[in-house]
Coordinates of C-alpha atoms and ligand atoms in Angstrom, one line a residue:
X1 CA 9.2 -19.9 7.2
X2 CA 12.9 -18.9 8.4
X3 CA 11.5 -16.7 10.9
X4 CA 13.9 -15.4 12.7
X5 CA 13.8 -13.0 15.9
X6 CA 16.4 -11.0 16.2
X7 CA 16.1 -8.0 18.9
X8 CA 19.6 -7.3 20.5
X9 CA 17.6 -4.4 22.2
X10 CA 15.0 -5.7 24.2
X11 CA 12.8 -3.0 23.9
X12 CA 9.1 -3.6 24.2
X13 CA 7.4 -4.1 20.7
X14 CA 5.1 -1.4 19.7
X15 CA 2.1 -3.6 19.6
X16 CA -0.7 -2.3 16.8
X17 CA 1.8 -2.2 14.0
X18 CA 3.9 -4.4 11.3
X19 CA 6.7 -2.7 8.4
X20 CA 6.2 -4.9 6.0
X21 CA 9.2 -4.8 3.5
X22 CA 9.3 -6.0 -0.1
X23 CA 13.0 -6.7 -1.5
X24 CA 15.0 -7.7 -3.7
X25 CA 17.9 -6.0 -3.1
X26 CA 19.3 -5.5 0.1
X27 CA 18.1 -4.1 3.4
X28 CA 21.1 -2.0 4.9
X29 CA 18.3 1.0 4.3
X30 CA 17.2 -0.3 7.7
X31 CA 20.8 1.1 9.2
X32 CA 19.3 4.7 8.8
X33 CA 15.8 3.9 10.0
X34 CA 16.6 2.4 13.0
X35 CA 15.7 5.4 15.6
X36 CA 11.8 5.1 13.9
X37 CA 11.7 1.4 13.1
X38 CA 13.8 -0.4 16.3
X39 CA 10.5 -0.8 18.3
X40 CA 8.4 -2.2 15.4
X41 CA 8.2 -5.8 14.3
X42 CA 9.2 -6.1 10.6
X43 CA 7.7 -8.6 8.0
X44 CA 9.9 -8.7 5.1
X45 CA 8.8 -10.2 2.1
X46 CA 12.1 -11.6 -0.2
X47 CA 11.4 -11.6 -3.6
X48 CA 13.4 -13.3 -6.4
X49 CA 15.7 -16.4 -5.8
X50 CA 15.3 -18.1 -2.4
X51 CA 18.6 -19.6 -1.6
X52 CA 19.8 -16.1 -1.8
X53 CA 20.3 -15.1 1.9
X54 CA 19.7 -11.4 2.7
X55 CA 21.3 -9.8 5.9
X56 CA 19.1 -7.9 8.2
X57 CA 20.8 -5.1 10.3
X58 CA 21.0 -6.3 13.7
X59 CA 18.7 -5.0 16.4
X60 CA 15.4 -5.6 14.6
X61 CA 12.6 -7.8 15.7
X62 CA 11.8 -9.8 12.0
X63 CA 10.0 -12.6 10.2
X64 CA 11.5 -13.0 7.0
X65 CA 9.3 -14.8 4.2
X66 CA 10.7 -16.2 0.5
X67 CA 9.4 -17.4 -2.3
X68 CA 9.8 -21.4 -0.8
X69 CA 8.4 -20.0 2.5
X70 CA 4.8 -18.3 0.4
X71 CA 4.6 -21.5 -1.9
X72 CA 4.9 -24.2 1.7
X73 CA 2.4 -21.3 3.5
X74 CA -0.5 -21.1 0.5
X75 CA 0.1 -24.1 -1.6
X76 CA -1.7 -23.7 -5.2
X77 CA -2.9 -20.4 -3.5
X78 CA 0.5 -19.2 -4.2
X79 CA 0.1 -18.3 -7.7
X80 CA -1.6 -15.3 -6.5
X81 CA 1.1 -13.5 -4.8
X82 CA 3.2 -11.8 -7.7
X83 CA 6.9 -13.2 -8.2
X84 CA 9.7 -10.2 -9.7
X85 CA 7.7 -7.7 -8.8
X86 CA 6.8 -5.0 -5.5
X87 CA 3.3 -6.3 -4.9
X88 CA 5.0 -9.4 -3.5
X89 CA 4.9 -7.1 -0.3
X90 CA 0.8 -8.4 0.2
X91 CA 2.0 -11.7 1.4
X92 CA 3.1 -10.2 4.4
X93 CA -0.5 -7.9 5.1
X94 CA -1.5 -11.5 4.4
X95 CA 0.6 -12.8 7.6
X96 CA 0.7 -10.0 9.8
X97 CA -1.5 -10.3 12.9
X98 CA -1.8 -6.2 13.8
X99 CA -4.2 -3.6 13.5
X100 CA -2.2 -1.8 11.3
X101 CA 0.4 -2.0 8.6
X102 CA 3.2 -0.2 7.6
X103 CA 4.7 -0.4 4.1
X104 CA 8.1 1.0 2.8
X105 CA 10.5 0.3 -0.3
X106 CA 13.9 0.0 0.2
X107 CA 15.2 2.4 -1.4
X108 CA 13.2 5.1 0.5
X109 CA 15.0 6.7 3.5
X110 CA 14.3 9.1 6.2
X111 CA 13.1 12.8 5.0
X112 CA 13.8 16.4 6.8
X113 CA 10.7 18.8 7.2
X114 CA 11.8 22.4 6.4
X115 CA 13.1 23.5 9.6
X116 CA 15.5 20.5 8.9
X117 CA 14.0 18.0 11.7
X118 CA 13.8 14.1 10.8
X119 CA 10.3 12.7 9.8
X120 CA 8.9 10.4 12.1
X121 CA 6.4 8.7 9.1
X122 CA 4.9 6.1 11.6
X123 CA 3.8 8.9 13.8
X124 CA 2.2 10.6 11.2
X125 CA 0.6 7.8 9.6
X126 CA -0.8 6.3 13.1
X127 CA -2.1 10.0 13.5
X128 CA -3.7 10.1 9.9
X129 CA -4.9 7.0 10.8
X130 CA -6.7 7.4 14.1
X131 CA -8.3 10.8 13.0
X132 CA -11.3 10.7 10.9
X133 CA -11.8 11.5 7.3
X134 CA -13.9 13.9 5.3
X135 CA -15.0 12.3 2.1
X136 CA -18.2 13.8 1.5
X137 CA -17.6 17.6 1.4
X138 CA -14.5 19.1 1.0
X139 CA -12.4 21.3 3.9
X140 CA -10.0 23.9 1.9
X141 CA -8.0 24.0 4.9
X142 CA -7.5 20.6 4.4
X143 CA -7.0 18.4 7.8
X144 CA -9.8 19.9 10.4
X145 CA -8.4 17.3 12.7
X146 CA -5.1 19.0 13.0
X147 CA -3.6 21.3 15.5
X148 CA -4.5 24.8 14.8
X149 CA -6.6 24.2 12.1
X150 CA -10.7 23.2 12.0
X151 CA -13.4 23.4 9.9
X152 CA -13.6 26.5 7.2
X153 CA -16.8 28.3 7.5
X154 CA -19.5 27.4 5.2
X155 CA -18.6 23.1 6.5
X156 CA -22.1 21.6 7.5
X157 CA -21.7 20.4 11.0
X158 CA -23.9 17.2 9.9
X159 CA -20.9 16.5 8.5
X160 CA -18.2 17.6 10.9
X161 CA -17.8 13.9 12.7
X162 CA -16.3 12.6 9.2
X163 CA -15.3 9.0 8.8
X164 CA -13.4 6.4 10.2
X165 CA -9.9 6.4 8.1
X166 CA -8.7 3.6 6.4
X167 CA -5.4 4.2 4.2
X168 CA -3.0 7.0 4.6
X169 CA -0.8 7.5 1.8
X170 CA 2.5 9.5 2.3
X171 CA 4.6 10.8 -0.3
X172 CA 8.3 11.8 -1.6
X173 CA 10.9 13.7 -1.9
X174 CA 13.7 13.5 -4.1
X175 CA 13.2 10.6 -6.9
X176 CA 8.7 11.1 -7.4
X177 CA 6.7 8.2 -8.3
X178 CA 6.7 9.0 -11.9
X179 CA 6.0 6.0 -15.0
X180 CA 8.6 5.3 -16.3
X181 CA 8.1 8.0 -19.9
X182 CA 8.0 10.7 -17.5
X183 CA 11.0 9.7 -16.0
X184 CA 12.8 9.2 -19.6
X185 CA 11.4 12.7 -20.7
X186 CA 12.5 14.6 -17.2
X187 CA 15.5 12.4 -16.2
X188 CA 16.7 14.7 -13.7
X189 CA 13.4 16.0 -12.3
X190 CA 13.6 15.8 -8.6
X191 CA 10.8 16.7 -5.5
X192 CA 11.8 19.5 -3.6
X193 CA 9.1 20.9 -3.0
X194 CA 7.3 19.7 0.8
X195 CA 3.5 20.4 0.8
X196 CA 3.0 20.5 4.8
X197 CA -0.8 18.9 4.2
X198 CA -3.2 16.4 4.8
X199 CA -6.2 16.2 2.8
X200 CA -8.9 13.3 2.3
X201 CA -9.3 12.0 -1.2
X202 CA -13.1 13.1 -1.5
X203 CA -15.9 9.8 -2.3
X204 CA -16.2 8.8 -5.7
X205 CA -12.8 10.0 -6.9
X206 CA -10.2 7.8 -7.5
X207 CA -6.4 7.7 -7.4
X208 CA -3.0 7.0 -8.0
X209 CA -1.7 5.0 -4.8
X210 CA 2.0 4.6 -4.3
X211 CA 3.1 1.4 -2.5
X212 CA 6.2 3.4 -0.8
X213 CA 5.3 5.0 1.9
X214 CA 1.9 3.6 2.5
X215 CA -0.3 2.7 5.8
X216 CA -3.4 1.3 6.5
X217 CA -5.7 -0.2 8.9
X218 CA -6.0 -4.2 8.1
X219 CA -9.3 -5.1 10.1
X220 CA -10.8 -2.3 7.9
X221 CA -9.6 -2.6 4.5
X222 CA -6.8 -5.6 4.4
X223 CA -8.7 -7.7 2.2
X224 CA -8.9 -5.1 -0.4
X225 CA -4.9 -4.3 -0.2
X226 CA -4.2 -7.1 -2.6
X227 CA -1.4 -5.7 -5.3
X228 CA -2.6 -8.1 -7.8
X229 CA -0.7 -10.4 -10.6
X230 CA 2.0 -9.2 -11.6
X231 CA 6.1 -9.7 -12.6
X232 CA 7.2 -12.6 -13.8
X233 CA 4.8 -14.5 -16.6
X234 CA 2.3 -12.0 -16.5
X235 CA 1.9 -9.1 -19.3
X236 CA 1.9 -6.4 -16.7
X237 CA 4.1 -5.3 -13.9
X238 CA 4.7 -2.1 -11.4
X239 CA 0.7 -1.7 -11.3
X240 CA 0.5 -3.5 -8.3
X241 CA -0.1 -0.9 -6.0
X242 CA -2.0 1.2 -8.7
X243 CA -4.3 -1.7 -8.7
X244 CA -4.8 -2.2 -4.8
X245 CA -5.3 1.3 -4.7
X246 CA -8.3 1.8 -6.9
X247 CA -9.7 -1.1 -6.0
X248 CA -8.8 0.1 -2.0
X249 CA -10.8 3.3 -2.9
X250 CA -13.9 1.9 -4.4
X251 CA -14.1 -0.3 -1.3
X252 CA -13.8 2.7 0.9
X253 CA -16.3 4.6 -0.5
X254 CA -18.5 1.8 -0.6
X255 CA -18.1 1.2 3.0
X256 CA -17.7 4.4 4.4
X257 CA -14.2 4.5 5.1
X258 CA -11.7 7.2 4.2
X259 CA -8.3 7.7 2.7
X260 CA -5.9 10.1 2.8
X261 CA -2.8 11.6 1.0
X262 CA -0.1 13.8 1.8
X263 CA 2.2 13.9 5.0
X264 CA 4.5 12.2 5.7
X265 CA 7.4 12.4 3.5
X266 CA 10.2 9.9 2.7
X267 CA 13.5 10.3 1.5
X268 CA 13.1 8.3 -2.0
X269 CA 16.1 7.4 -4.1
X270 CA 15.0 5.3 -6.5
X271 CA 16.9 2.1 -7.5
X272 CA 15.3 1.3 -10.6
X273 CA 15.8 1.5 -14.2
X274 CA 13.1 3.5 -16.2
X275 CA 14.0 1.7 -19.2
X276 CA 13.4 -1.7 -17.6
X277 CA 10.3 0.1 -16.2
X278 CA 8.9 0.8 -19.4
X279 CA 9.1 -2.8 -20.8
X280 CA 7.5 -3.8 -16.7
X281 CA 4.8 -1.6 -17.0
X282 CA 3.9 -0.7 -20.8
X283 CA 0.7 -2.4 -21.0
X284 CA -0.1 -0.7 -17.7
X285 CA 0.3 2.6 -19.6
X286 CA -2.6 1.7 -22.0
X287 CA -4.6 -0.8 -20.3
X288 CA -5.1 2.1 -17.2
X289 CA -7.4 3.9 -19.3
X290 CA -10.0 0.9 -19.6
X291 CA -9.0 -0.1 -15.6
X292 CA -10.0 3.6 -14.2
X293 CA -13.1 4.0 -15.9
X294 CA -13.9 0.6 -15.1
X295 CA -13.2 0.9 -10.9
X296 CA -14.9 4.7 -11.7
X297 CA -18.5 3.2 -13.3
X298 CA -18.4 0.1 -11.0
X299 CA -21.3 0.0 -7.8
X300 CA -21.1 -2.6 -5.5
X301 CA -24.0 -4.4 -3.7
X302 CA -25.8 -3.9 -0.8
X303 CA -25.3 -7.3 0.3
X304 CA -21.0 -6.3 0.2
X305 CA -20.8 -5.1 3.8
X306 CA -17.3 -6.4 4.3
X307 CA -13.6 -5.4 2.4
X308 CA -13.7 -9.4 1.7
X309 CA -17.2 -9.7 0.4
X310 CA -16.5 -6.9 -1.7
X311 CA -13.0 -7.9 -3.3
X312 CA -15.1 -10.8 -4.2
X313 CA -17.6 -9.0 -6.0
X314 CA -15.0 -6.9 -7.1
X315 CA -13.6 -10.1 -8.8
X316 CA -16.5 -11.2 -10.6
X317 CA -16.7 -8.0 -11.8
X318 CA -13.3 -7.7 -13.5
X319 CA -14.1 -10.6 -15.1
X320 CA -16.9 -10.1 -16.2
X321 CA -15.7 -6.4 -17.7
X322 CA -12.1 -6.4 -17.9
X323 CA -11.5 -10.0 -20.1
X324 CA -12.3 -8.0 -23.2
X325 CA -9.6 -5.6 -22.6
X326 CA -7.2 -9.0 -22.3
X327 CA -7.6 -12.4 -21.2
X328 CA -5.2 -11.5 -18.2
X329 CA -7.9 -10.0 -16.6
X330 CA -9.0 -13.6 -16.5
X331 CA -6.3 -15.0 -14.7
X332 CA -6.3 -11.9 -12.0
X333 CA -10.2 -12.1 -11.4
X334 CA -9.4 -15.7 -10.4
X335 CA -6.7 -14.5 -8.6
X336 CA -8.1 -12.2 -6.5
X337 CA -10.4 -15.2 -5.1
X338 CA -7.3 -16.8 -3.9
X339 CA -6.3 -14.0 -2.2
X340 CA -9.7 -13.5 -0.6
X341 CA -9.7 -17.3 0.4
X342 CA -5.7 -17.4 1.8
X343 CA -6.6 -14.5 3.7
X344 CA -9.8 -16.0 5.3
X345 CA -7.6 -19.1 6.0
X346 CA -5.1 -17.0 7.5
X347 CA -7.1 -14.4 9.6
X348 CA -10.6 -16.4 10.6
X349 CA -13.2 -13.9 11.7
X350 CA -12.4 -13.4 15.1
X351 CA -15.6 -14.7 17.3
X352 CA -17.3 -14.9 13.8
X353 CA -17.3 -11.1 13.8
X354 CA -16.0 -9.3 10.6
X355 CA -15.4 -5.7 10.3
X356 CA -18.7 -4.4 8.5
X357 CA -20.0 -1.2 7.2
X358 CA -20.7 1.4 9.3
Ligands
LIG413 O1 11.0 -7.5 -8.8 C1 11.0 -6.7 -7.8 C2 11.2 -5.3 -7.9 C3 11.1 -4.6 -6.8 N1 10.9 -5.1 -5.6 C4 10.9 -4.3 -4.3 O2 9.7 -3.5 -4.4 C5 10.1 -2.1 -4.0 C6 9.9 -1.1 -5.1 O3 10.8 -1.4 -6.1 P1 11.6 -0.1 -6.7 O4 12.1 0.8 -5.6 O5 12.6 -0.7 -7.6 O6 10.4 0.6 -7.6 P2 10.4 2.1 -7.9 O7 10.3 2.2 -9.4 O8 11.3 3.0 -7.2 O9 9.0 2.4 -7.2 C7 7.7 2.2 -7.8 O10 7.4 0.9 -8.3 C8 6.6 0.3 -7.2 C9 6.8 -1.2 -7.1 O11 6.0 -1.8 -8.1 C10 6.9 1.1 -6.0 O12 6.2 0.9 -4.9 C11 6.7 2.4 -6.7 O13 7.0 3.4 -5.9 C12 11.5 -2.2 -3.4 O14 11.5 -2.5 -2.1 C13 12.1 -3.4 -4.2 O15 13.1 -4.1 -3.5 C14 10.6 -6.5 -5.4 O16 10.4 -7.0 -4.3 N2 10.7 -7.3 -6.6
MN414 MN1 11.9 3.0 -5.4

């Protein structure tokens, strides 16, 4: 691993959370993030060719991971970390030693709220984070937990303490995550609109997460953030994070963790190409309508009272149910064991202890 410190600034490290950065372009997005991002350590994850050397800005504490530094780190166990292809970005949950993680594209940059004042998305993340959830009963005033705002009348106070959170997923303005036919269709559709919410993804109900602007606590859920087989030699790509994120949820809910979407906002100006997208993700466009219902009809075990005991259930499971859709699901069942096992390599059980149900 060509890891790297670099921090010009020596500014104490914000200790409970790694950026972890996918790329395989360039990462002079960092220039504008530097007032939010100086203090954190960044894990950046270099996809494509390896001997080509990306710059990081100067000033940033960094580990930077390639394709030559995955393949020496897992060994075989490197097939399951997607090559070409976003969901590369899991190596480095993988590595990462913090309570939580922090993960951004690079082409997303830093958003305005209304009144025109710069979004500080770690901030709001950490927050999302470290207040509870409410997955089993809905609040229409959406995050109790916030200043000046509570529980609406009518909210059972059995329920009021909520649950321990496990993913918050921000969103974007500008360029929205669309596939890419709804980007061919509306070309020029842009995000202007800035919903100033919070709101927990109820249990039982799946949905779309976006890898962008994405946080999560690892000791709860990292095992289950694995952004599956994708890019290069596989039939599928750009459902990486679509994949984590239902298989993320189901975990959740099984668990009793919750997850939540809305605030913050990025600043997304997207790099790619939707017709290149289209070929990427094509079969992703049919083959979601067997994968939802599948994650939607699936119950896990008792006996699952762990994110890595239930990813491996989770794996038997596609295997057993997704291989008629396509032999892929195959090769990604037995991938997903790999993941589970280079994790555990990489992040023993600390004093034998792992995080379990509540
Ligand atoms: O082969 C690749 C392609 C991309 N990356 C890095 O991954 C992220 C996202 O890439 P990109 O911004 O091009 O993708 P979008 O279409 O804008 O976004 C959607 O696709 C998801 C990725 O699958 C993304 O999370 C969605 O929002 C960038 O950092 C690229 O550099 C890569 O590493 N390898
Ligand atoms: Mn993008």
């Amino acid at each position: 691993m060509n890891q790297l410190f670099s921090s010009i600034e020596a500014a104490p490290l914000k200790e409970d959370v790694d950026i972890v950065i996918p790329t395989i372009r360039s990462l002079d997005f960092l220039e504008q993030w530097r007032p939010f991002l100086k203090h954190y350590h960044l894990i950046i994850v270099q996809d494509g060719d390896p001997s080509i050397n990306i710059r990081v800005p100067e000033g940033y504490d960094y580990e930077l991971y390639n394709r030559n530094d995955i393949n020496r780190i897992l060994g075989p166990r490197a097939n399951c970390i997607s090559y070409k292809d976003g969901g590369c970005r899991c190596f480095g949950f993988m590595v990462s030693k913090k309570k939580y993680i922090y993960t951004i594209d690079d082409d997303c940059f830093v958003a305005k709220d209304p009144s025109g004042k710069e979004i500080n998305v770690i901030a709001q993340h950490i927050k999302n984070l470290e207040t509870p959830s409410t997955p089993h009963y809905f609040n229409t005033l959406y995050d109790p937990f916030r200043d000046g705002t509570d529980f609406v009348r009518g909210y059972p106070f059995s329920l009021r303490e909520g649950v321990t959170t496990a993913i918050s997923h921000g969103l974007w303005l500008n360029i929205p995550d669309y596939d890419a036919p709804t980007q061919l269709v509306k070309p020029r559709e842009r995000n202007i609109r800035y919903v100033d919410a919070v709101m927990t993804i109820p249990k039982g109900v799946l949905y779309p997460m976006c890898g962008m602007n994405l946080a999560f606590n690892r000791e709860l859920i990292g095992p289950a953030m694995y952004f599956g087989l994708m890019g290069e030699g596989q039939p599928i790509s750009r459902y990486d994070d679509m994949w984590a994120g239902w298989a993320a949820k189901v975990v959740c809910d099984h668990l009793g963790f919750g997850v939540k979407t809305g605030l913050p906002y990025v600043w997304h100006s997207k790099a790619s190409n939707p017709f290149v997208n289209l070929k990427k993700e094509h079969k992703g466009l049919h083959w979601q309508e067997e994968m939802v219902p599948f994650f939607q009809n699936l119950r896990l075990s008792k006996e699952s009272d762990t994110a890595a005991k239930c990813y491996m259930e989770l794996s038997k499971m596609t295997k057993e149910k997704l291989t008629e859709v396509d032999p892929y699901f195959e090769n990604l069942a037995d991938a997903m064991v790999a993941w589970i096992e280079a994790w555990e390599e990489l992040n023993p059980p600390v004093d034998g202890k792992d995080v379990k149900a509540k």
